[in-house]
Short mmCIF file of C-alpha atoms in Angstrom, two decimals:
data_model
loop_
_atom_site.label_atom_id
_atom_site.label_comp_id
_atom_site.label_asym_id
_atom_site.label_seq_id
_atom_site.Cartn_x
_atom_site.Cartn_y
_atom_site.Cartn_z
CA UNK A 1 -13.67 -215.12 79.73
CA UNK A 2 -14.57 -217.89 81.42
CA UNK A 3 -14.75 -221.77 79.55
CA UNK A 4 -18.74 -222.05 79.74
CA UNK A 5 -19.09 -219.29 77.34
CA UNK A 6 -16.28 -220.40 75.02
CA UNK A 7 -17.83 -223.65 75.01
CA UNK A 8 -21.12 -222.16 73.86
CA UNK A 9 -19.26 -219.82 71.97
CA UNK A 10 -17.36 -222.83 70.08
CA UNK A 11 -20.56 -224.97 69.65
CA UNK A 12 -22.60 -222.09 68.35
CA UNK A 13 -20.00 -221.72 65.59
CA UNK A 14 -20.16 -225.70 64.87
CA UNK A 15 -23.93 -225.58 64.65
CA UNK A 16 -23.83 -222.55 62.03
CA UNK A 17 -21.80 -224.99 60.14
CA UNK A 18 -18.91 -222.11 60.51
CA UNK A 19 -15.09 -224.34 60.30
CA UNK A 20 -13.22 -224.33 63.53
CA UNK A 21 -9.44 -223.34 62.50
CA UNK A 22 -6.32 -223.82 64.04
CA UNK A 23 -5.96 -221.08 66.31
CA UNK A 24 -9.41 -220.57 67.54
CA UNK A 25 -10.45 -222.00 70.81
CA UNK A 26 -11.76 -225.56 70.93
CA UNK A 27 -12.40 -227.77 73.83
CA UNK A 28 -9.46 -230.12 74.95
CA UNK A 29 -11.63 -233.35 74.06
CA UNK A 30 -12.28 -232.00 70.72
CA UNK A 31 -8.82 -231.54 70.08
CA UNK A 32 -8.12 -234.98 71.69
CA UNK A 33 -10.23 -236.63 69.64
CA UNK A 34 -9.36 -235.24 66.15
CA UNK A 35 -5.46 -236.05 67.14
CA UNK A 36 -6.41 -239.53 67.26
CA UNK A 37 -8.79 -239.79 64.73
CA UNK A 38 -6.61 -237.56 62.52
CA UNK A 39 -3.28 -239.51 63.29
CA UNK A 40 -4.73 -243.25 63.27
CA UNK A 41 -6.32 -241.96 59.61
CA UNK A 42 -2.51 -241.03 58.52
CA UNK A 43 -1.08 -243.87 60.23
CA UNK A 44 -4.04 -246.14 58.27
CA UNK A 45 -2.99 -244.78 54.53
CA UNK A 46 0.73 -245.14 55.74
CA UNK A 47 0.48 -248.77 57.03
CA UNK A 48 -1.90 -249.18 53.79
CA UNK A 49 1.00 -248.65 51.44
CA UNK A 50 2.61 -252.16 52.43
CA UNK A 51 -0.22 -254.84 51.50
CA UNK A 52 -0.34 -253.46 48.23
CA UNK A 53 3.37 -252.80 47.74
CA UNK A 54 3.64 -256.41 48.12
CA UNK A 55 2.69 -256.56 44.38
CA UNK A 56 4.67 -253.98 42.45
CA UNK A 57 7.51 -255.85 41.39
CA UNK A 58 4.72 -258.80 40.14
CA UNK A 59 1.96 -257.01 38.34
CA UNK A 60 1.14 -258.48 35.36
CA UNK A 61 2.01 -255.99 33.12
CA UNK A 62 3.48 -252.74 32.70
CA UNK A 63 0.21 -250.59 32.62
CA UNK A 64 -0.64 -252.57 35.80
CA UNK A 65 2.53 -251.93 36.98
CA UNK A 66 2.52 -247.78 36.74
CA UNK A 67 -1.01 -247.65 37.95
CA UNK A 68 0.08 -249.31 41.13
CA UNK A 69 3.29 -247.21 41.93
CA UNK A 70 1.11 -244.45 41.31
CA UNK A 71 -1.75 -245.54 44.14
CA UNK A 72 0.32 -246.43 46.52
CA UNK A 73 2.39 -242.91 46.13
CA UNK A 74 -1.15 -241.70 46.95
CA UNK A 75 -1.47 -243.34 49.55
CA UNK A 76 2.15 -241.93 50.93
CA UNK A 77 0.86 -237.91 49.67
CA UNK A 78 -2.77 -239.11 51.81
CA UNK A 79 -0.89 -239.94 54.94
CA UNK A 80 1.56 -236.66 54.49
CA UNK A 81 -1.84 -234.55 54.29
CA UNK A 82 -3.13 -235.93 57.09
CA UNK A 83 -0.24 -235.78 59.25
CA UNK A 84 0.25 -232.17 58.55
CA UNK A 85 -3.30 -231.87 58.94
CA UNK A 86 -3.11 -233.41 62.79
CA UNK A 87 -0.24 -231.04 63.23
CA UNK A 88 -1.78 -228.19 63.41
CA UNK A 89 -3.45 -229.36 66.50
CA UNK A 90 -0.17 -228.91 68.38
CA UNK A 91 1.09 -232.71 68.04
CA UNK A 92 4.32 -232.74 66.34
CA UNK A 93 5.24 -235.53 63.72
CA UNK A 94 7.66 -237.70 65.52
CA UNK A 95 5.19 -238.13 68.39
CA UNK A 96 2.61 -239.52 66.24
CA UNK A 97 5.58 -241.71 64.35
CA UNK A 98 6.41 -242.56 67.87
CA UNK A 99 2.75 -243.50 69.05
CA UNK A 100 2.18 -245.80 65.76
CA UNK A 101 5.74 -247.94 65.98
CA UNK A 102 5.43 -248.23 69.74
CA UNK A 103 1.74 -249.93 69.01
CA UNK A 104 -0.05 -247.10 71.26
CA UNK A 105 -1.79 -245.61 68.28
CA UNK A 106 -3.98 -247.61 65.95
CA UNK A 107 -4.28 -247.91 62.01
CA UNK A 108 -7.45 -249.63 59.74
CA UNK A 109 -7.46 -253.18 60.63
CA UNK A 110 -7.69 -254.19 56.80
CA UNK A 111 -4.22 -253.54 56.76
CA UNK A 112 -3.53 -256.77 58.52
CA UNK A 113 -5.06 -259.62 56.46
CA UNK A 114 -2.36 -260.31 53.88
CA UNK A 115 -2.81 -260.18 49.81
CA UNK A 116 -2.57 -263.41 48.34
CA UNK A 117 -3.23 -263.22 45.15
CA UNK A 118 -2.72 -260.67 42.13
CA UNK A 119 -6.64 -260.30 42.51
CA UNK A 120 -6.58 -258.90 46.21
CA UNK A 121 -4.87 -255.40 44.01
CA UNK A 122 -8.31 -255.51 42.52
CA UNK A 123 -10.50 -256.62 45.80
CA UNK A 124 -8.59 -254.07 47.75
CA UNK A 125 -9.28 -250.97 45.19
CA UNK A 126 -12.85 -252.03 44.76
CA UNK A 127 -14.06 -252.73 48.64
CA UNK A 128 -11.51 -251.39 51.06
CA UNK A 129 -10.44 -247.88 48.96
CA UNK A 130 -14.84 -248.28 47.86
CA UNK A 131 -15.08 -248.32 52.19
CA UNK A 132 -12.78 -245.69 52.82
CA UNK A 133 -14.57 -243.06 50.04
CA UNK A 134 -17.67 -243.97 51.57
CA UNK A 135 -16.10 -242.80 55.04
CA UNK A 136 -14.01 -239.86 53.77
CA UNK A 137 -16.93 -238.17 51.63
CA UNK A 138 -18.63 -236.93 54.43
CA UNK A 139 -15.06 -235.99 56.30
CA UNK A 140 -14.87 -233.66 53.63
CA UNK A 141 -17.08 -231.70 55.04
CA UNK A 142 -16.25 -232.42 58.57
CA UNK A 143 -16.26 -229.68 61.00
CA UNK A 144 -12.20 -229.07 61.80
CA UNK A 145 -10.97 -226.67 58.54
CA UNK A 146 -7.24 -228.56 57.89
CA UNK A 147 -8.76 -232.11 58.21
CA UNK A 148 -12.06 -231.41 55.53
CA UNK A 149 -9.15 -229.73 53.23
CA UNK A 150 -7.00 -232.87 53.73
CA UNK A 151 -9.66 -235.16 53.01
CA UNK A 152 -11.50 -233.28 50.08
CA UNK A 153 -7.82 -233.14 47.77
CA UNK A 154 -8.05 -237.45 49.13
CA UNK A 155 -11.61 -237.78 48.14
CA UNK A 156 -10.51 -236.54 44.63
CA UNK A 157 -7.45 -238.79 44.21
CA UNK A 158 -9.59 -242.31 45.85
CA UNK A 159 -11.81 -242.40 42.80
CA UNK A 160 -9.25 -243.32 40.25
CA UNK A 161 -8.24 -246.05 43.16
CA UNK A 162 -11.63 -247.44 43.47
CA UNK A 163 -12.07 -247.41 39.34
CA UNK A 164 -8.74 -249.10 39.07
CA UNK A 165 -9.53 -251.75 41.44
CA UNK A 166 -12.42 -252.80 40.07
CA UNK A 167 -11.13 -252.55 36.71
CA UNK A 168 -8.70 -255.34 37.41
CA UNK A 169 -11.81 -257.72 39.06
CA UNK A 170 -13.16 -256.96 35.63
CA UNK A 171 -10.81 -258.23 33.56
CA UNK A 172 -10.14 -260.87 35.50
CA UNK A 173 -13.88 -261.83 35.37
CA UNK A 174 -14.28 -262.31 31.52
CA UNK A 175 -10.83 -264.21 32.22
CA UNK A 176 -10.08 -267.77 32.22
CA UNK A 177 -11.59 -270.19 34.67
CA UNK A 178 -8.74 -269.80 37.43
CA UNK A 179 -8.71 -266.07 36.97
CA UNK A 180 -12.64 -265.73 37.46
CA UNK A 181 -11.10 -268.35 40.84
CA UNK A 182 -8.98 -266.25 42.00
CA UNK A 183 -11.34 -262.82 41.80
CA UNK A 184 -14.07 -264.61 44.05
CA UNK A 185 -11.60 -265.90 46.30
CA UNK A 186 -10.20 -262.22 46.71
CA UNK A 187 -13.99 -261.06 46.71
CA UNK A 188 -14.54 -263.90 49.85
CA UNK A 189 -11.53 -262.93 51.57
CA UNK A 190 -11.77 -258.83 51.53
CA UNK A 191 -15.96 -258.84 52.08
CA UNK A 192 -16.27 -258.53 55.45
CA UNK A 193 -12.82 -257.31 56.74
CA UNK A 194 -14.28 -254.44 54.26
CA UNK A 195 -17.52 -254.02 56.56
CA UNK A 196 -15.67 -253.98 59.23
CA UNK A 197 -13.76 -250.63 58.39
CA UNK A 198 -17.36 -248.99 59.41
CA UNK A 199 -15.95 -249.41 63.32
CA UNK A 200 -18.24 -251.32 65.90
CA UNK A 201 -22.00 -251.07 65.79
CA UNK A 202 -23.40 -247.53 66.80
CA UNK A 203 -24.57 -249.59 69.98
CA UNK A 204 -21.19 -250.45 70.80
CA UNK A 205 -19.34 -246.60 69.71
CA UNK A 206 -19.43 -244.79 72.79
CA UNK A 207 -17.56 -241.52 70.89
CA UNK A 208 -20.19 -241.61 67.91
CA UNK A 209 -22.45 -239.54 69.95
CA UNK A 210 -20.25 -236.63 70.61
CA UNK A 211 -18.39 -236.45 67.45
CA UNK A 212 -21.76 -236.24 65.71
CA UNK A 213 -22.41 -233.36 67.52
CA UNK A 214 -19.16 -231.31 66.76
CA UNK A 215 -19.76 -232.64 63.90
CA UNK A 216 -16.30 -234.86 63.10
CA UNK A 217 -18.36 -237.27 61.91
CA UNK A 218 -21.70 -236.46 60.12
CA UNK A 219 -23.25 -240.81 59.83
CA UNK A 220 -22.88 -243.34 62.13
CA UNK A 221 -21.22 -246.25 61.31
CA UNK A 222 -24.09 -248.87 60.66
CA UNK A 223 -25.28 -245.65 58.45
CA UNK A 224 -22.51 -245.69 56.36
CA UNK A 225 -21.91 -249.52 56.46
CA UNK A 226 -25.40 -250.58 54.98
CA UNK A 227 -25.09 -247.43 51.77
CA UNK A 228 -21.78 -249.46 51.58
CA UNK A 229 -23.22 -253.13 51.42
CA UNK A 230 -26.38 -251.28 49.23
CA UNK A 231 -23.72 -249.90 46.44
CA UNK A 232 -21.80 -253.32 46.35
CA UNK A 233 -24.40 -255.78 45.61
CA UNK A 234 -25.72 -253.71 43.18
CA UNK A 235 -21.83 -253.15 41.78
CA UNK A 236 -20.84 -257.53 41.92
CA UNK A 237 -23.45 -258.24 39.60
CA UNK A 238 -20.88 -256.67 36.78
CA UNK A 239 -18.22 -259.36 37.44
CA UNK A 240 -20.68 -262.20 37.70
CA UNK A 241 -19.17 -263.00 40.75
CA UNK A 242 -20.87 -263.23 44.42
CA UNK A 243 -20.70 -261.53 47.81
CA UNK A 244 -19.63 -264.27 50.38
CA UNK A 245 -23.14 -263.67 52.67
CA UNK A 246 -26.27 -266.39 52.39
CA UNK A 247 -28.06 -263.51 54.16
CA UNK A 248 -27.80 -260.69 51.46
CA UNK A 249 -31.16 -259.86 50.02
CA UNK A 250 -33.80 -256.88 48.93
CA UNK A 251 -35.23 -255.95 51.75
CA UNK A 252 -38.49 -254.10 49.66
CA UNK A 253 -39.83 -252.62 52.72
CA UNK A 254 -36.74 -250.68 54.37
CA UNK A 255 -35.50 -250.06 50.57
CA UNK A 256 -32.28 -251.57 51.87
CA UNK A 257 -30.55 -255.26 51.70
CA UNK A 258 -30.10 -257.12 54.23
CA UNK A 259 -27.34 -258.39 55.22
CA UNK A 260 -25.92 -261.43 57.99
CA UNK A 261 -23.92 -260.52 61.32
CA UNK A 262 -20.38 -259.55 61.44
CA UNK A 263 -17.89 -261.70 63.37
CA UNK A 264 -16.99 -258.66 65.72
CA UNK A 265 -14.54 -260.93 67.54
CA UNK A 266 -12.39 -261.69 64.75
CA UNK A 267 -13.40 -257.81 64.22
CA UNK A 268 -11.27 -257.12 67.58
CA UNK A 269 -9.09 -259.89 67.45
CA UNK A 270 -7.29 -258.23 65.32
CA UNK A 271 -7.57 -254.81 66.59
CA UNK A 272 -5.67 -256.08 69.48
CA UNK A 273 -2.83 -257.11 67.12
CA UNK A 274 -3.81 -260.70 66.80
CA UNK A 275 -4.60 -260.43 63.16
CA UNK A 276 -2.47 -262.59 60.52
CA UNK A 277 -0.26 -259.73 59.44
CA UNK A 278 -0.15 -257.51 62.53
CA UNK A 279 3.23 -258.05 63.66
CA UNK A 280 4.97 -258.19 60.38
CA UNK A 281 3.25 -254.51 59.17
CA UNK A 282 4.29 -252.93 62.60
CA UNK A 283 8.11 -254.17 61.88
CA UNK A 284 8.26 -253.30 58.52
CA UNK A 285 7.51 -249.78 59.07
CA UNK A 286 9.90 -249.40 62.53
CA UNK A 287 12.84 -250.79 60.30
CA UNK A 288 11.83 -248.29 57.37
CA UNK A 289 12.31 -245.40 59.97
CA UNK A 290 15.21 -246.95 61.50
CA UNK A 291 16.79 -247.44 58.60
CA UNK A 292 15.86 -244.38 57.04
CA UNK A 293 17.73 -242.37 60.53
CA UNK A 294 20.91 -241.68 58.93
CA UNK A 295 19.05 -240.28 55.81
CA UNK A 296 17.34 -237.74 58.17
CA UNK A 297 20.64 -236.96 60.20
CA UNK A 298 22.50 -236.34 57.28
CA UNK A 299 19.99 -234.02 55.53
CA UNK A 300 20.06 -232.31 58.89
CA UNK A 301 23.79 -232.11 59.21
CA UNK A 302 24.29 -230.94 55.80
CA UNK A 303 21.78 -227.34 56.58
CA UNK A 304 23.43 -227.07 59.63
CA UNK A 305 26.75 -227.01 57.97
CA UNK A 306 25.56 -224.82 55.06
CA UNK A 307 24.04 -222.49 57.81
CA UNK A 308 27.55 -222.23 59.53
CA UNK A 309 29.60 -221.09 56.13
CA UNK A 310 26.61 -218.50 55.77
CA UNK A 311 27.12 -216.81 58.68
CA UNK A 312 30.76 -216.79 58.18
CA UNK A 313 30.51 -215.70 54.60
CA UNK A 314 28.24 -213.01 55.61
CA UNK A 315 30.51 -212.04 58.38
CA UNK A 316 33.83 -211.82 56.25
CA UNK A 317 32.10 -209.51 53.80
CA UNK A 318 29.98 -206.92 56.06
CA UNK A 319 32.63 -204.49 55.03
CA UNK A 320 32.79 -205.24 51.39
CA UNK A 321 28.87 -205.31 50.53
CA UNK A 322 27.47 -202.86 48.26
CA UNK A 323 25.18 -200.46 50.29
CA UNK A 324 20.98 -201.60 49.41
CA UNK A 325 20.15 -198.52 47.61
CA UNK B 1 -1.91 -231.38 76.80
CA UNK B 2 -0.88 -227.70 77.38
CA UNK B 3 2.79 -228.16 76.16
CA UNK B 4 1.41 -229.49 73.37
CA UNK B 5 -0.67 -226.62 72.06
CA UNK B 6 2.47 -224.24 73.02
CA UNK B 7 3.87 -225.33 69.56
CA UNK B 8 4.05 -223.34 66.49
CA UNK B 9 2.39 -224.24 63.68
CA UNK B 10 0.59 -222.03 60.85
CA UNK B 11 -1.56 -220.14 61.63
CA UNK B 12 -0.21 -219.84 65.17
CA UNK B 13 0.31 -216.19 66.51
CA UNK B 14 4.06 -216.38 67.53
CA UNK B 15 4.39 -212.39 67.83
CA UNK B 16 2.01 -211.97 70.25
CA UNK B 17 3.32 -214.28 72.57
CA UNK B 18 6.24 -212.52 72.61
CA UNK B 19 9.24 -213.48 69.74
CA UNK B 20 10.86 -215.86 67.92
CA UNK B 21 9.24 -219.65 68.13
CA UNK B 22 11.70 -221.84 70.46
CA UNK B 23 14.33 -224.15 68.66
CA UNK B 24 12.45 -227.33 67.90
CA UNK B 25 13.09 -229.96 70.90
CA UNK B 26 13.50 -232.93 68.92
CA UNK B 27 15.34 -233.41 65.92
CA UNK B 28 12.74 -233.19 63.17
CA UNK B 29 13.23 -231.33 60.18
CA UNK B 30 11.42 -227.98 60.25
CA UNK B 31 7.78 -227.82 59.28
CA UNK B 32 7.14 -225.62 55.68
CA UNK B 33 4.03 -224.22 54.40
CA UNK B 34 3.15 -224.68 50.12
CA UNK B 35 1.62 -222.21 48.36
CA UNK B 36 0.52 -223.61 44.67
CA UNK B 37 -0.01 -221.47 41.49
CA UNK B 38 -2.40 -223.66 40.13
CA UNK B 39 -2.32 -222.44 36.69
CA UNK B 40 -0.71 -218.38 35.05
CA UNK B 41 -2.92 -215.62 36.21
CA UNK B 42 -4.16 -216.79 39.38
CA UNK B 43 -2.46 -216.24 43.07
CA UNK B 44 -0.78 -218.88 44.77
CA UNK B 45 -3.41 -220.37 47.41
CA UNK B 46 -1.87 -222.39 50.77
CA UNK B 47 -2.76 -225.86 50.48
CA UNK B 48 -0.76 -227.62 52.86
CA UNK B 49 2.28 -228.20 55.07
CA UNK B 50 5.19 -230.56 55.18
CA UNK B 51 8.73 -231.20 56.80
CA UNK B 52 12.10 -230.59 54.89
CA UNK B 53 15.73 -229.43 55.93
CA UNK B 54 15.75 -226.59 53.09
CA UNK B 55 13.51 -224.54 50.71
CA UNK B 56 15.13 -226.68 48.01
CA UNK B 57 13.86 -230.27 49.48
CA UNK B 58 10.59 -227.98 50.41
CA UNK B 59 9.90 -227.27 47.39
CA UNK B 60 11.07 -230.94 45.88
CA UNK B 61 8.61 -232.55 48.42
CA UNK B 62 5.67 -230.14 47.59
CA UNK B 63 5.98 -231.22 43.85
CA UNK B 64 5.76 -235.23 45.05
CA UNK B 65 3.15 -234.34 47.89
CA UNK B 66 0.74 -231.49 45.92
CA UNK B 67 1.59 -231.59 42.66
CA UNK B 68 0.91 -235.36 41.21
CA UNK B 69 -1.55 -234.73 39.44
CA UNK B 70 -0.36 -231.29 37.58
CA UNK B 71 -1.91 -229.19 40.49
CA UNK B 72 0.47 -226.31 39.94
CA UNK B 73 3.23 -224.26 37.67
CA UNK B 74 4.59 -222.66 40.47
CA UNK B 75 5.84 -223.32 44.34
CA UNK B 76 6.29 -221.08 47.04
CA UNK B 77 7.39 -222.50 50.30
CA UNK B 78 7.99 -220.50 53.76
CA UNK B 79 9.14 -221.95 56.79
CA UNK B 80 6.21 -222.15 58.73
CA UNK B 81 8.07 -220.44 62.05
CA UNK B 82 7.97 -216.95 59.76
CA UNK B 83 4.14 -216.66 58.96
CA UNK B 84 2.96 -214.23 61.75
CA UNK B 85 -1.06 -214.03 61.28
CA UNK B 86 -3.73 -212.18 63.43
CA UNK B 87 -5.27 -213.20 66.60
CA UNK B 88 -8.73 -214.88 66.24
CA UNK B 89 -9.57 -213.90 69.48
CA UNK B 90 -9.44 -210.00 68.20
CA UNK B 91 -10.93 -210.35 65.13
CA UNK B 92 -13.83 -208.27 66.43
CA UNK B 93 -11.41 -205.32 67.28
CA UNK B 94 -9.28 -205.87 64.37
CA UNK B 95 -11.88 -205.77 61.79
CA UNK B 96 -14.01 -203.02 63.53
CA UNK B 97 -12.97 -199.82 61.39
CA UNK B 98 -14.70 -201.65 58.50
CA UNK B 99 -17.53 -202.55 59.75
CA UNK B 100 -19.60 -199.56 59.35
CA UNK B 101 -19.15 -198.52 56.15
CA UNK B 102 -21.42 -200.16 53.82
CA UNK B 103 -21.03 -196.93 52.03
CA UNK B 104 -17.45 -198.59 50.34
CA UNK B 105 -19.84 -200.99 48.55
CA UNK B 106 -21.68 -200.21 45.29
CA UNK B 107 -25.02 -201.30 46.21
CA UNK B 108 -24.65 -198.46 48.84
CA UNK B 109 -26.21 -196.23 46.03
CA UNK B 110 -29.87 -196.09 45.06
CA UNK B 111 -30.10 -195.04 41.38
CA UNK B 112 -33.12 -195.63 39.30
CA UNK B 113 -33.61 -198.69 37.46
CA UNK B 114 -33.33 -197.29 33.77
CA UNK B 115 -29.61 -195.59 34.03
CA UNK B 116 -27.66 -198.27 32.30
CA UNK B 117 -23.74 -199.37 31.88
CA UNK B 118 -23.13 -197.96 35.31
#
């Protein structure tokens, strides 16, 4: 069979809205692509743990304290998903653990503007995991079968994050004067690193195009990005607090707000790695695997060694076994 | 790309291409595929995959990874290398014998309206 008609074959099947799985034929690209959007979406919920497990040991209170522990071990299971996920495309895990510590694969930016305050917990739930749902809902239904499972079990487990997030802004809004501070400072500082999680313009997304058509993605990002500014300013007016953006307003005729320009080069500024926590979230996570090496040795050493008295066991008592009636 | 896409992984057809899966180049703990009971009386269902050195850590990482929320009251884990599944690229062949006989299905049968219960 020659690759024209498996090409039509393959985008026939993507056009009937019928899931490409694991073993059937798919064009190298598409594959490609998926590995890195899969792996840089692991790598994202991964890197995403640290920010927020800067607070753990200082949340105000217990309940605060559970509820934490128990996002950010979502955010772990997340990244396991979608690393298994990107494995079924033939990439194994080390390689992508390799790509993201040697700083060849990419994670969310957001992940490298640090958290301040005990309010950036509640800024980060609210507009970042709020970002990421708006993103993920239509991954769900994404065209590759492991990667719309992966991100429809997420989807279910991102609303509690969102509801908790915004649930601490809440309280801290009815708070005293320097809480109600502190939650529009966090609100300021998480804004538009928030927009930015929408990716570049569609004018400047060269792949937006093609994955639209195989159907990876099913918006563009200035799609998704205003429904994300349109929920928000609708959702700040319950804290009493403001979105940092002179240019936000009803727009009555596109039944939209509008909203003022992005600074796209602090935008890649820090997708370079110039962004304030870049350097420090890369090292943490190379010295958790390198620390965590002799953990994985020894687990491996251990089955080996259990494997080896097995077979001897086994062989000492071929004689002696009763006969499988 | 093409040694890539030479590994097994579920799903993946190992028979047909002749045997066992190769020993894993690097040392990463083998990959396992969960199957979750999600509550008495219904089948397990695959939902995932993950790494672990034995079906006791398997199944120990399945509970953190697919169970957090009460998912499931049973595990089964496999190590992905022994699922052996059927070749997409047959299915036409493979499913052929059945495709013909609509006659296995009950609304094969024209009966009149008015005989009830049946």
């Amino acid at each position: 069979m020659d690759t024209t008609m498996l090409f039509a074959q393959f985008q026939k099947k993507i056009d009937q809205d019928i899931k490409i799985e694991p073993q059937d034929w798919m064009p190298d690209e598409y594959r490609k692509t998926l590995i890195r959007q899969i792996s840089q979406h692991a790598h994202s919920e991964v890197v995403g743990m640290l920010p927020e497990g800067n607070w753990i040991t200082r949340a105000p209170s217990l309940r605060r304290k559970a509820i934490l522990l128990a996002k950010v071990q979502d955010e772990a299971g997340h990244g396991l998903y979608l690393y298994s996920a990107a494995e079924t495309l033939g990439i194994t895990r080390d390689e992508m653990y390799q790509q993201l510590h040697s700083g060849k694969a990419k994670y969310s930016s957001i992940f490298n503007y640090p958290t301040i305050s005990w309010a950036d917990m509640g800024a980060i739930g609210w507009l970042v995991d709020g970002a990421a749902i708006m993103n993920q809902v239509p991954l769900s239904r994404c065209s590759y079968g492991p990667y719309a499972r992966a991100m429809v079990r997420i989807c279910k487990e991102e609303s509690f994050h969102q509801r908790q997030g915004f649930e601490i802004l809440l309280t801290l809004s009815k708070g005293t004067k320097a809480q109600r501070k502190i939650c529009q400072d966090a609100i300021n500082r998480w804004w538009w690193p928030s927009l930015m999680m929408f990716g570049p313009t569609d004018n400047d997304s060269p792949h937006t195009a093609q994955s639209m058509l195989w159907k990876i993605k099913r918006f563009t990002n200035d799609e998704l990005r205003q429904k994300f500014v349109d929920v928000c300013a609708e959702q700040v007016k319950f804290l009493g607090m403001t979105l940092p953006d002179k240019d936000l307003k009803w727009n009555e005729e596109r039944q939209h707000y509008d909203f003022g320009p992005i600074n796209w080069e602090e935008f890649w500024n820090v997708v370079k790695g110039n962004g304030p926590c870049n350097k420090e979230r890369l090292a943490t996570r190379v010295q958790a695997w390198e620390d965590g090496a002799w953990v994985r040795d020894a687990a491996l050493a251990y089955e080996e060694k259990k494997a080896v008295r097995q077979y001897r066991y086994d062989a000492e008592n071929e004689n002696t076994k009763m006969p499988v009636s | 790309m093409l040694t890539l896409i030479r590994k097994y992984f579920y799903g993946d057809y190992g028979e047909i291409e002749n045997g066992a899966p190769p020993a894993p180049p690097s040392r990463e703990w083998p990959l396992w595929e969960v199957f979750i009971r999600s509550k008495q009386g219904l089948d397990h269902k695959h939902v995932g995959s993950l790494h672990a050195t034995d079906a006791a850590m398997a199944i120990e990482n399945a509970r953190d990874v697919y169970t957090r929320r009460m998912e499931g009251v049973s595990i089964w884990v496999v190590e992905s290398r022994h699922i052996h599944a059927s070749n997409p690229d047959e299915a036409e062949a493979l499913y052929d014998p059945a495709n013909d006989k609509i006659y296995r299905h009950p609304t094969f049968y024209q009966l009149p309206d008015e005989l009830k219960y049946m």
